[in-house]
Coordinates of C-alpha atoms in Angstrom, one line a residue:
M1 CA 30.6 60.2 -0.7
T2 CA 34.2 60.6 -2.8
D3 CA 35.1 57.8 -4.2
M4 CA 38.2 56.7 -2.8
S5 CA 39.6 55.0 -6.3
V6 CA 39.2 58.7 -7.4
W7 CA 41.5 59.9 -4.8
Q8 CA 44.0 57.1 -5.3
Q9 CA 44.4 58.1 -9.0
S10 CA 44.7 61.8 -8.3
Q11 CA 47.9 61.1 -6.3
P12 CA 51.1 61.0 -8.1
P13 CA 53.5 58.4 -6.6
V14 CA 56.1 60.9 -6.0
T15 CA 59.3 60.4 -4.4
G16 CA 61.6 62.9 -3.0
V17 CA 61.7 66.2 -0.7
A18 CA 60.5 69.7 -1.2
A19 CA 62.9 72.2 -2.4
V20 CA 64.9 73.4 0.2
G21 CA 68.6 74.9 -0.4
F22 CA 67.4 76.4 -3.5
D23 CA 67.7 80.3 -4.5
S24 CA 63.8 80.2 -4.9
E25 CA 64.2 83.4 -7.3
A26 CA 66.9 81.5 -9.5
L27 CA 64.4 78.7 -9.5
V28 CA 61.4 80.6 -10.5
A29 CA 63.4 82.5 -13.1
T30 CA 65.0 79.4 -14.3
L31 CA 61.2 77.9 -14.7
G32 CA 59.7 80.7 -16.4
R33 CA 62.7 80.9 -19.2
S34 CA 62.1 76.8 -19.9
T35 CA 61.0 76.4 -23.6
V36 CA 60.1 72.5 -22.5
L37 CA 57.7 74.0 -19.9
A38 CA 56.0 76.6 -22.1
Q39 CA 53.1 74.6 -22.7
C40 CA 52.6 74.8 -18.6
S41 CA 50.1 76.9 -17.3
R42 CA 51.5 79.3 -14.0
Q43 CA 49.2 76.7 -12.0
E44 CA 51.1 73.7 -13.4
L45 CA 54.7 75.4 -13.0
A46 CA 54.0 76.2 -9.3
R47 CA 53.0 72.7 -8.5
L48 CA 56.2 71.6 -9.3
I49 CA 58.3 73.5 -7.2
P50 CA 57.7 71.2 -4.3
F51 CA 59.1 68.1 -5.8
F52 CA 62.3 69.4 -6.6
R53 CA 65.5 68.2 -5.6
H54 CA 68.6 70.4 -5.3
R55 CA 71.9 68.6 -5.9
E56 CA 75.5 70.1 -6.2
L57 CA 77.6 68.9 -8.7
Q58 CA 81.5 68.8 -8.3
P59 CA 83.7 68.9 -11.5
G60 CA 83.5 66.0 -13.4
E61 CA 81.3 64.2 -11.5
A62 CA 78.8 62.1 -13.4
L63 CA 75.2 63.0 -13.2
C64 CA 74.2 60.0 -14.9
L65 CA 75.7 57.2 -17.3
A66 CA 74.2 56.1 -20.9
G67 CA 72.1 52.8 -20.1
Q68 CA 71.1 53.4 -16.3
P69 CA 67.5 53.6 -15.5
A70 CA 65.8 56.7 -16.3
G71 CA 64.2 57.9 -13.2
D72 CA 64.9 61.7 -13.1
M73 CA 65.5 64.5 -15.3
W74 CA 67.2 67.8 -14.2
L75 CA 66.9 71.6 -14.7
V76 CA 70.3 73.3 -14.8
L77 CA 70.4 76.4 -12.5
Q78 CA 74.1 77.1 -12.8
G79 CA 77.2 75.8 -14.6
T80 CA 77.6 73.7 -17.5
L81 CA 76.8 70.0 -18.2
R82 CA 78.6 67.8 -21.3
L83 CA 76.4 64.9 -22.7
K84 CA 78.7 62.0 -24.2
R85 CA 77.2 59.9 -26.6
A86 CA 78.1 56.0 -27.5
D87 CA 79.4 57.5 -30.7
E88 CA 81.6 59.8 -29.3
S89 CA 79.7 63.1 -30.3
L90 CA 79.4 65.7 -27.2
L91 CA 77.0 68.6 -26.4
E92 CA 77.4 71.0 -23.8
I93 CA 74.0 72.5 -22.0
S94 CA 74.1 75.3 -19.6
H95 CA 70.3 76.0 -19.0
G96 CA 67.4 73.9 -19.7
F97 CA 66.7 70.5 -19.2
V98 CA 68.8 67.3 -19.5
G99 CA 67.7 63.5 -19.1
E100 CA 64.4 64.3 -20.8
E101 CA 64.5 60.5 -21.3
A102 CA 62.3 59.9 -17.9
A103 CA 59.8 62.3 -19.3
L104 CA 59.4 60.7 -22.6
G105 CA 58.9 57.0 -21.4
I106 CA 62.2 55.8 -22.5
G107 CA 63.8 53.2 -20.0
S108 CA 67.1 54.0 -19.8
Y109 CA 69.5 57.6 -20.4
L110 CA 70.7 57.6 -23.7
A111 CA 74.2 59.9 -22.9
D112 CA 76.7 60.2 -20.0
I113 CA 76.3 63.5 -18.3
V114 CA 79.0 65.0 -16.5
A115 CA 79.7 68.3 -14.9
I116 CA 82.3 70.5 -16.6
G117 CA 82.7 72.7 -13.8
P118 CA 80.8 73.2 -10.1
A119 CA 77.1 72.8 -11.5
T120 CA 73.7 73.0 -9.4
V121 CA 70.8 71.1 -10.9
A122 CA 67.3 70.5 -9.4
A123 CA 66.0 67.0 -10.1
L124 CA 62.3 65.9 -10.7
A125 CA 61.2 62.8 -10.7
K126 CA 59.4 61.5 -13.8
D127 CA 56.3 60.6 -11.8
A128 CA 56.1 64.5 -10.9
V129 CA 56.1 65.7 -14.6
P130 CA 52.8 67.6 -15.1
P131 CA 50.3 65.8 -17.3
V132 CA 50.7 68.4 -19.9
L133 CA 54.2 67.2 -21.1
L134 CA 53.0 63.8 -21.0
G135 CA 52.0 62.3 -24.3
Q136 CA 48.2 62.2 -24.6
N137 CA 48.2 60.3 -28.2
A138 CA 49.6 56.6 -27.7
R139 CA 50.3 56.4 -31.1
A140 CA 52.3 59.6 -31.2
E141 CA 54.3 58.1 -28.4
A142 CA 55.2 55.1 -30.2
F143 CA 56.3 57.2 -33.6
G144 CA 58.4 59.3 -31.5
R145 CA 60.2 56.8 -29.6
S146 CA 60.5 54.9 -32.7
L147 CA 62.6 58.2 -34.4
I148 CA 64.7 58.5 -31.2
S149 CA 65.7 54.8 -31.7
A150 CA 66.5 55.2 -35.1
F151 CA 68.9 58.0 -34.8
A152 CA 70.0 57.5 -30.9
P153 CA 73.6 55.8 -31.0
T154 CA 72.5 54.0 -27.7
R155 CA 69.7 51.1 -28.1
F156 CA 67.1 51.1 -25.5
D157 CA 64.1 48.9 -24.9
P158 CA 60.7 50.7 -25.4
A159 CA 58.4 51.5 -22.4
P160 CA 56.1 48.8 -21.6
V161 CA 52.3 50.1 -22.7
A162 CA 49.6 48.5 -21.3
A163 CA 46.9 47.0 -23.6
A164 CA 43.6 48.0 -23.2
P165 CA 41.3 45.0 -22.7
D166 CA 39.0 43.9 -25.4
R167 CA 36.8 41.8 -23.4
L168 CA 34.8 41.8 -20.1
P169 CA 36.1 39.7 -17.6
P170 CA 34.0 36.5 -17.6
V171 CA 32.2 37.1 -14.3
L172 CA 31.4 40.8 -15.3
A173 CA 29.9 39.6 -18.7
L174 CA 27.9 37.0 -16.9
W175 CA 26.6 39.4 -14.3
K176 CA 25.4 41.6 -17.1
A177 CA 24.1 39.1 -19.1
L178 CA 21.9 37.8 -16.4
G179 CA 20.8 41.7 -15.9
W180 CA 19.8 41.6 -19.7
I181 CA 17.8 38.4 -19.1
A182 CA 15.9 40.0 -16.0
A183 CA 14.9 42.8 -17.9
V184 CA 13.1 40.7 -20.2
V185 CA 11.9 37.8 -18.2
A186 CA 10.8 40.1 -15.0
P187 CA 8.5 42.7 -16.7
L188 CA 6.7 39.6 -18.5
L189 CA 5.9 37.7 -15.2
L190 CA 4.9 41.0 -13.8
L191 CA 2.4 41.6 -16.2
Q192 CA 1.2 38.1 -16.0
L193 CA 0.7 38.7 -12.1
V194 CA -1.1 41.8 -12.2
A195 CA -3.2 40.9 -15.4
D196 CA -6.3 40.3 -12.9
S197 CA -5.5 42.7 -10.0
G198 CA -7.9 45.6 -11.1
L199 CA -5.1 48.3 -11.9
R200 CA -5.2 50.5 -14.6
W201 CA -3.2 49.7 -18.2
E202 CA -1.1 52.7 -17.4
Q203 CA -0.2 51.3 -13.9
R204 CA 0.8 47.8 -14.9
Q205 CA 3.0 49.1 -18.2
L206 CA 4.7 51.5 -15.8
A207 CA 5.4 48.9 -13.1
A208 CA 6.4 46.6 -15.7
V209 CA 8.8 49.3 -17.3
L210 CA 10.6 50.2 -13.6
V211 CA 10.9 46.6 -13.4
S212 CA 12.7 46.4 -16.7
T213 CA 15.2 48.9 -16.2
G214 CA 15.6 48.4 -12.6
A215 CA 17.1 45.3 -13.5
L216 CA 19.2 46.6 -16.1
W217 CA 20.6 49.7 -13.5
I218 CA 21.0 46.8 -10.7
F219 CA 22.9 44.3 -12.7
G220 CA 25.1 47.3 -14.1
A221 CA 24.1 46.0 -18.0
V222 CA 23.6 49.8 -18.6
P223 CA 24.8 53.1 -16.9
P224 CA 22.1 54.6 -14.7
Y225 CA 21.7 57.4 -16.7
V226 CA 20.6 55.3 -20.0
A227 CA 18.3 53.3 -17.7
G228 CA 16.7 56.5 -16.9
L229 CA 16.6 57.5 -20.6
L230 CA 15.0 53.9 -21.7
V231 CA 11.9 54.8 -18.9
V232 CA 11.6 58.1 -20.9
L233 CA 11.5 56.2 -24.1
V234 CA 9.4 53.6 -23.2
C235 CA 6.9 55.8 -21.7
V236 CA 6.6 58.2 -24.6
T237 CA 6.7 55.5 -27.1
L238 CA 3.4 53.8 -25.6
G239 CA 1.8 56.5 -24.4
I240 CA 1.7 55.4 -20.6
V241 CA 1.8 59.3 -19.6
P242 CA 2.2 62.5 -21.8
A243 CA 5.6 63.4 -22.9
S244 CA 5.2 66.6 -20.5
V245 CA 5.1 64.5 -17.5
V246 CA 8.0 62.4 -17.9
L247 CA 10.3 64.9 -19.4
S248 CA 9.2 67.5 -16.9
G249 CA 12.5 66.9 -15.1
Y250 CA 14.6 68.7 -17.7
A251 CA 12.2 71.9 -17.5
S252 CA 12.4 72.0 -13.6
N253 CA 14.1 74.4 -11.0
G254 CA 16.1 71.5 -9.6
F255 CA 17.5 70.8 -13.4
F256 CA 18.5 74.2 -13.6
L257 CA 20.1 74.4 -10.1
A258 CA 22.1 71.5 -10.8
L259 CA 23.3 72.6 -14.2
S260 CA 24.0 76.4 -12.5
I261 CA 26.2 74.9 -9.6
F262 CA 28.1 72.3 -11.7
S263 CA 28.9 75.3 -14.1
L264 CA 30.1 77.5 -10.9
G265 CA 32.3 74.8 -9.7
T266 CA 33.8 74.4 -13.2
V267 CA 34.6 78.0 -13.2
L268 CA 36.3 78.1 -9.8
V269 CA 38.2 74.8 -10.2
E270 CA 39.3 76.0 -13.9
S271 CA 40.2 79.6 -12.8
G272 CA 42.9 78.4 -10.3
V273 CA 41.6 80.5 -7.4
I274 CA 41.3 77.4 -5.3
N275 CA 45.1 76.9 -5.7
R276 CA 45.8 80.6 -4.7
I277 CA 43.9 80.3 -1.3
F278 CA 45.0 76.8 -0.2
L279 CA 48.8 78.2 -0.6
L280 CA 48.2 81.1 1.4
L281 CA 46.1 79.3 4.0
M282 CA 49.2 77.0 4.4
K283 CA 51.5 79.8 4.4
H284 CA 49.7 81.5 7.4
C285 CA 48.6 78.6 9.3
P286 CA 50.4 78.0 12.6
R287 CA 53.6 76.1 12.2
S288 CA 51.8 72.6 13.8
A289 CA 51.3 69.5 12.2
F290 CA 47.5 69.4 14.0
W291 CA 47.0 73.0 12.5
H292 CA 47.8 71.9 8.9
D293 CA 45.8 68.9 9.1
V294 CA 42.9 71.4 10.2
A295 CA 43.5 73.7 7.7
A296 CA 43.4 70.7 5.3
L297 CA 39.9 69.4 6.6
F298 CA 38.6 73.1 6.4
S299 CA 39.5 73.2 2.8
G300 CA 37.8 70.2 2.0
F301 CA 34.7 71.3 4.2
V302 CA 34.7 74.9 2.1
L303 CA 35.1 73.4 -1.2
T304 CA 32.1 71.1 -0.8
P305 CA 29.2 73.2 -1.2
L306 CA 31.3 75.2 -4.0
V307 CA 31.9 72.6 -6.3
A308 CA 29.1 70.0 -6.3
S309 CA 31.4 67.5 -8.3
S310 CA 33.2 65.1 -6.0
R311 CA 35.6 64.5 -8.9
D312 CA 36.4 67.9 -9.6
R313 CA 37.0 68.7 -5.9
V314 CA 39.4 65.6 -5.6
R315 CA 40.9 66.8 -9.1
V316 CA 41.8 70.3 -7.5
L317 CA 42.5 69.5 -4.1
A318 CA 44.5 66.1 -4.0
P319 CA 47.3 67.5 -5.8
L320 CA 47.6 70.4 -3.4
A321 CA 47.6 67.7 -0.3
V322 CA 50.6 66.2 -1.9
E323 CA 52.3 69.2 -2.7
S324 CA 51.5 70.2 0.9
A325 CA 53.4 66.8 2.4
E326 CA 56.3 67.4 0.2
T327 CA 56.3 70.9 1.4
L328 CA 55.9 70.4 5.0
G329 CA 58.8 67.3 4.5
Y330 CA 56.5 64.4 5.0
H331 CA 58.1 61.7 3.3
G332 CA 56.1 59.0 1.2
G333 CA 54.6 56.3 3.0
S334 CA 55.0 58.2 6.3
R335 CA 52.6 58.6 9.1
D336 CA 52.5 62.4 8.8
R337 CA 51.9 62.1 5.2
T338 CA 48.9 59.5 5.8
R339 CA 47.6 61.8 8.7
L340 CA 47.4 64.8 6.1
L341 CA 46.0 63.0 3.1
L342 CA 43.3 61.4 5.2
A343 CA 42.3 64.9 6.5
T344 CA 42.3 66.6 3.4
F345 CA 40.4 63.3 1.9
M346 CA 37.6 63.5 5.0
G347 CA 37.2 67.1 4.5
L348 CA 36.2 66.5 1.0
S349 CA 34.0 63.7 1.5
L350 CA 32.4 63.4 4.9
F351 CA 30.5 66.4 4.7
S352 CA 28.9 66.4 1.6
P353 CA 25.1 65.6 2.9
V354 CA 25.4 68.5 5.0
F355 CA 25.1 70.7 2.1
L356 CA 22.2 71.0 -0.7
T357 CA 24.8 71.6 -3.3
G358 CA 27.5 69.0 -1.6
G359 CA 27.3 66.4 -4.2
A360 CA 25.6 65.2 -7.6
L361 CA 23.5 62.8 -5.5
N362 CA 22.5 66.0 -3.6
L363 CA 21.1 67.7 -6.3
M364 CA 19.3 64.9 -8.0
L365 CA 17.6 64.2 -4.7
Y366 CA 16.7 67.6 -4.2
G367 CA 15.4 67.8 -7.4
S368 CA 13.1 64.6 -6.6
L369 CA 11.0 66.7 -4.1
P370 CA 8.1 68.1 -4.8
E371 CA 8.3 71.8 -5.6
Q372 CA 6.9 73.0 -2.1
V373 CA 9.2 70.8 -0.2
Q374 CA 12.0 72.1 -2.2
D375 CA 10.5 75.8 -1.7
A376 CA 10.5 75.3 2.3
I377 CA 14.3 74.2 2.5
P378 CA 16.3 76.4 0.6
A379 CA 20.0 75.7 0.6
L380 CA 20.5 77.7 4.1
R381 CA 17.9 76.2 5.7
W382 CA 19.4 72.6 4.7
V383 CA 22.7 73.4 6.5
V384 CA 20.7 74.4 9.6
A385 CA 18.5 71.5 9.4
A386 CA 21.9 69.5 9.2
L387 CA 23.9 71.1 11.8
A388 CA 23.3 68.2 14.4
A389 CA 24.4 65.6 11.8
T390 CA 27.6 68.1 10.9
V391 CA 28.5 68.5 14.7
V392 CA 28.5 64.7 15.4
M393 CA 30.7 64.3 12.4
L394 CA 33.2 66.6 13.4
G395 CA 33.3 65.6 17.0
T396 CA 33.7 61.7 15.8
F397 CA 36.7 63.0 13.3
F398 CA 38.7 64.5 16.0
A399 CA 38.1 62.1 18.4
A400 CA 39.6 59.1 16.1
Y401 CA 42.3 61.7 15.3
A402 CA 43.3 62.5 18.7
L403 CA 43.2 58.6 19.3
V404 CA 45.0 57.1 16.5
F405 CA 47.5 60.3 15.5
R406 CA 48.5 61.3 19.3
H407 CA 52.4 62.0 18.1
A408 CA 53.3 64.0 15.2
S409 CA 56.5 65.3 14.0
P410 CA 57.1 69.0 13.8
P411 CA 56.4 70.1 10.2
R412 CA 59.3 71.9 8.3
E413 CA 58.7 75.7 7.7
P414 CA 57.0 76.0 4.5
R415 CA 57.2 79.8 3.5
T416 CA 60.1 79.5 1.3
T417 CA 58.6 77.1 -1.1
I418 CA 55.0 78.6 -1.0
D419 CA 56.6 82.0 -1.7
A420 CA 58.2 80.4 -4.8
Q421 CA 54.9 79.1 -5.9
L422 CA 53.0 82.2 -5.6
T423 CA 55.7 84.0 -7.1
L424 CA 54.9 81.7 -10.2
L425 CA 51.5 82.3 -9.8
G426 CA 51.8 85.7 -10.3
P427 CA 49.2 88.4 -9.4
V428 CA 45.6 87.7 -9.0
R429 CA 44.2 87.5 -12.6
P430 CA 40.4 88.4 -14.1
T431 CA 39.6 85.5 -14.2
E432 CA 40.4 84.3 -10.3
W433 CA 38.4 87.6 -9.4
L434 CA 35.4 86.9 -11.4
A435 CA 35.3 83.4 -10.0
V436 CA 35.4 84.7 -6.5
G437 CA 33.0 87.5 -7.3
G438 CA 30.3 85.0 -8.6
V439 CA 30.6 82.6 -5.5
L440 CA 30.7 85.6 -3.0
L441 CA 27.5 86.5 -4.7
F442 CA 25.6 83.3 -4.8
L443 CA 26.6 82.9 -1.1
G444 CA 25.4 86.5 -0.2
A445 CA 22.1 85.6 -1.9
V446 CA 21.7 82.5 -0.2
A447 CA 22.4 84.3 3.1
T448 CA 20.0 87.2 2.7
V449 CA 17.1 85.3 0.7
S450 CA 14.5 86.3 3.5
A451 CA 15.2 90.0 2.5
H452 CA 15.4 90.2 -1.1
K453 CA 12.8 87.1 -1.7
V454 CA 14.9 86.1 -4.8
D455 CA 15.0 82.4 -5.2
H456 CA 18.4 81.2 -4.8
R457 CA 18.0 78.9 -8.0
L458 CA 17.6 81.9 -10.1
V459 CA 20.4 83.8 -8.7
A460 CA 22.7 80.8 -9.6
L461 CA 21.2 80.7 -13.4
T462 CA 21.8 84.4 -13.8
I463 CA 25.8 84.2 -12.5
V464 CA 26.2 81.5 -14.9
C465 CA 24.3 83.5 -17.4
G466 CA 26.8 86.4 -16.9
Y467 CA 30.0 84.1 -16.9
L468 CA 28.5 82.8 -20.5
V469 CA 28.3 86.3 -21.7
L470 CA 31.8 87.0 -20.6
G471 CA 33.4 84.1 -21.9
Q472 CA 34.5 82.9 -18.5
L473 CA 32.5 79.6 -19.1
G474 CA 33.3 78.5 -22.8
R475 CA 32.6 75.8 -25.0
T476 CA 35.2 73.6 -23.7
H477 CA 34.3 73.9 -20.4
L478 CA 30.6 73.1 -21.0
N479 CA 31.7 69.9 -23.2
L480 CA 34.5 68.5 -20.7
H481 CA 33.9 69.7 -17.3
I482 CA 29.9 69.5 -16.9
D483 CA 29.0 66.1 -15.6
W484 CA 26.2 65.8 -18.6
S485 CA 25.8 62.3 -17.5
T486 CA 24.5 63.0 -13.9
L487 CA 22.2 65.8 -15.5
M488 CA 20.6 63.2 -17.8
L489 CA 20.3 61.3 -14.9
L490 CA 18.6 63.9 -12.5
G491 CA 16.1 65.1 -15.1
T492 CA 15.0 61.5 -15.9
V493 CA 14.7 60.7 -11.9
I494 CA 12.7 63.8 -11.7
G495 CA 10.4 63.0 -14.5
L496 CA 9.9 59.3 -13.3
I497 CA 8.6 60.2 -9.9
S498 CA 6.2 62.6 -11.6
T499 CA 5.2 59.6 -13.7
I500 CA 4.5 57.6 -10.7
V501 CA 2.8 60.0 -9.0
Y502 CA 0.8 60.8 -12.1
V503 CA -0.7 57.5 -12.4
D504 CA -1.0 56.7 -8.9
L505 CA 1.7 54.3 -8.9
H506 CA 3.0 55.0 -5.5
G507 CA -0.5 54.8 -4.1
V508 CA -1.0 51.2 -5.5
I509 CA 2.4 50.1 -3.9
A510 CA 1.6 51.6 -0.5
A511 CA -1.6 49.5 -0.6
Q512 CA 0.5 46.1 -1.4
L513 CA 2.8 47.0 1.6
P514 CA 0.4 48.1 4.4
W515 CA 3.2 47.0 7.1
L516 CA 5.5 49.7 5.4
S517 CA 2.8 52.5 5.4
H518 CA 2.0 51.9 9.0
T519 CA 5.5 52.0 9.7
M520 CA 6.0 55.5 7.9
A521 CA 3.2 57.1 9.6
N522 CA 3.3 55.8 13.0
N523 CA 6.9 54.7 13.8
P524 CA 9.1 57.0 11.5
R525 CA 12.3 56.3 13.4
L526 CA 12.0 52.7 12.8
F527 CA 11.3 53.0 9.2
V528 CA 14.5 55.7 9.2
A529 CA 16.3 53.0 10.4
M530 CA 15.3 50.5 8.0
L531 CA 15.8 53.1 5.4
A532 CA 19.5 53.4 6.3
G533 CA 19.9 49.8 6.3
V534 CA 18.7 49.3 2.7
V535 CA 20.6 52.2 1.3
L536 CA 23.8 50.6 3.1
L537 CA 23.5 47.4 1.7
G538 CA 22.7 48.6 -1.8
E539 CA 25.6 51.0 -2.2
L540 CA 27.8 48.3 -1.8
W541 CA 27.1 46.7 -5.2
I542 CA 24.5 48.8 -6.9
P543 CA 25.9 52.3 -8.6
F544 CA 23.3 55.2 -7.5
A545 CA 21.5 53.0 -5.3
G546 CA 20.4 55.7 -3.1
T547 CA 18.8 57.7 -6.0
L548 CA 16.9 54.1 -7.4
I549 CA 15.8 53.6 -3.9
A550 CA 14.4 57.3 -3.8
V551 CA 12.4 57.0 -6.8
I552 CA 10.1 54.7 -4.6
A553 CA 10.8 56.0 -1.4
V554 CA 10.2 59.7 -2.0
P555 CA 6.6 59.2 -3.5
L556 CA 5.6 56.6 -1.0
G557 CA 6.7 59.4 1.9
M558 CA 4.6 62.1 0.0
F559 CA 1.5 59.5 0.2
N560 CA 2.0 58.5 4.0
G561 CA 2.3 62.0 4.7
M562 CA 6.0 61.8 6.1
N563 CA 8.6 64.6 5.1
P564 CA 10.5 63.4 1.7
W565 CA 13.4 65.3 2.9
V566 CA 14.2 63.2 5.9
I567 CA 14.0 60.2 3.3
V568 CA 16.5 62.6 1.0
F569 CA 18.6 63.1 4.0
V570 CA 19.0 59.7 5.4
I571 CA 19.7 58.3 1.8
L572 CA 22.8 61.1 1.6
L573 CA 24.3 60.1 5.3
M574 CA 24.3 56.3 4.1

């Protein structure tokens, strides 16, 4: 599921209404000529349009006064403004921005800004300023404000800077310390208990390693991928299994499928084609609150199998949903705005389990399955097998939607604003065509695998290699936009399951828990219910609890003749 905190962080707390009453051509032309916005991409400029607010000024009317809180900056569309500083110096501005103090983090305006004659400006709240214009270096920001303070005739208080905490909260520090203590004590106790159990040396050592790293994982003493690497390190150092076994995950088909899907998603997100398609969908959607909500839900649904990283899906679609709310006239905090954002969020998160490529955890657990099971359940068959769950989730969502959101205000006509955004985006670029072409090729290969018999994993890797050759996927994309920590965890989990099977530790566990083996073999429905409950409880406080449970549950399922895909799917649903 998509992390709700990530979703909240991706939404700018914007105030104001969409740009209505503007001459859209003049606004687009002015934005395109702005030197201040030269660092912004076409996508970022297009995203600004719904947040501009139209304002007409009469001769002599003040836009702001020195010392007032700096909340907006203004783009001059027509007319001339006069800036008057505290030292009585004057400056006339007929194009570009004024009130940039709002974007620089300065708490108040440094000059009076008054219209000389009739003037038209477009107001932009500081919360809607593109991230590229905001300082990424705290030291550079501090030096910049210090320089402005030295030369500005009006004194101002520097913006407060939140200092990063140097220490962990006491409760969290204690919890992690308990994890380290358990990681040392628990394996020693286990080795003492199984000393005379008849287990082979490698079985005893692997069990101790699993208990130790499991304690670090559960208590959050180290990130999950670090815990996985510790297992690899100890197994290779002690010679518990050959290195080729414990490292087999990094040479597996599942690992390369995950790498390929992450790369495809990165190309799709960074190309900007998602922005364009979403705008076109909202433009041609029937003018109804219900259909706009369905379009938002559908956008998340379609994006889920194409972009495996939930953070990337939120990063690209959450701002678009907020912009659409502004365009449709849904004010901040309104019921209509909440309804649209909820529909988008549900589309992004609700249907992740029903697609093989719907999330990082999906790819991780798919990679943990035996090769013959992976071959038996390709991407399309996964969707078919999960069809019943999809129908139930859709039905539940629309039933709740009809019950909670019965009355909706009619949305504002969005075409004028969207047309201006599409104008700023310009014609479709080659990078967008390549991104769409790669996705269509992959989906077509998956849909027709029975005809051409080419493995979908090989198709995905081939497309990624093509992107690398054409420069569509560069070093920056690989370094910054690929979730390497998840890939590292995936490789170690696959290798760990192979290690458990190699030393027959799953057989030992099954012999020690005969009631569980009996339940799996003779009452699978009860086992599914038990598994769902354990996963649900585990996810409340253990990161990647489903992965940790799968490390034991998948080998046990294989040992007791239960289809391990069922175990994986139940974990994902929870």
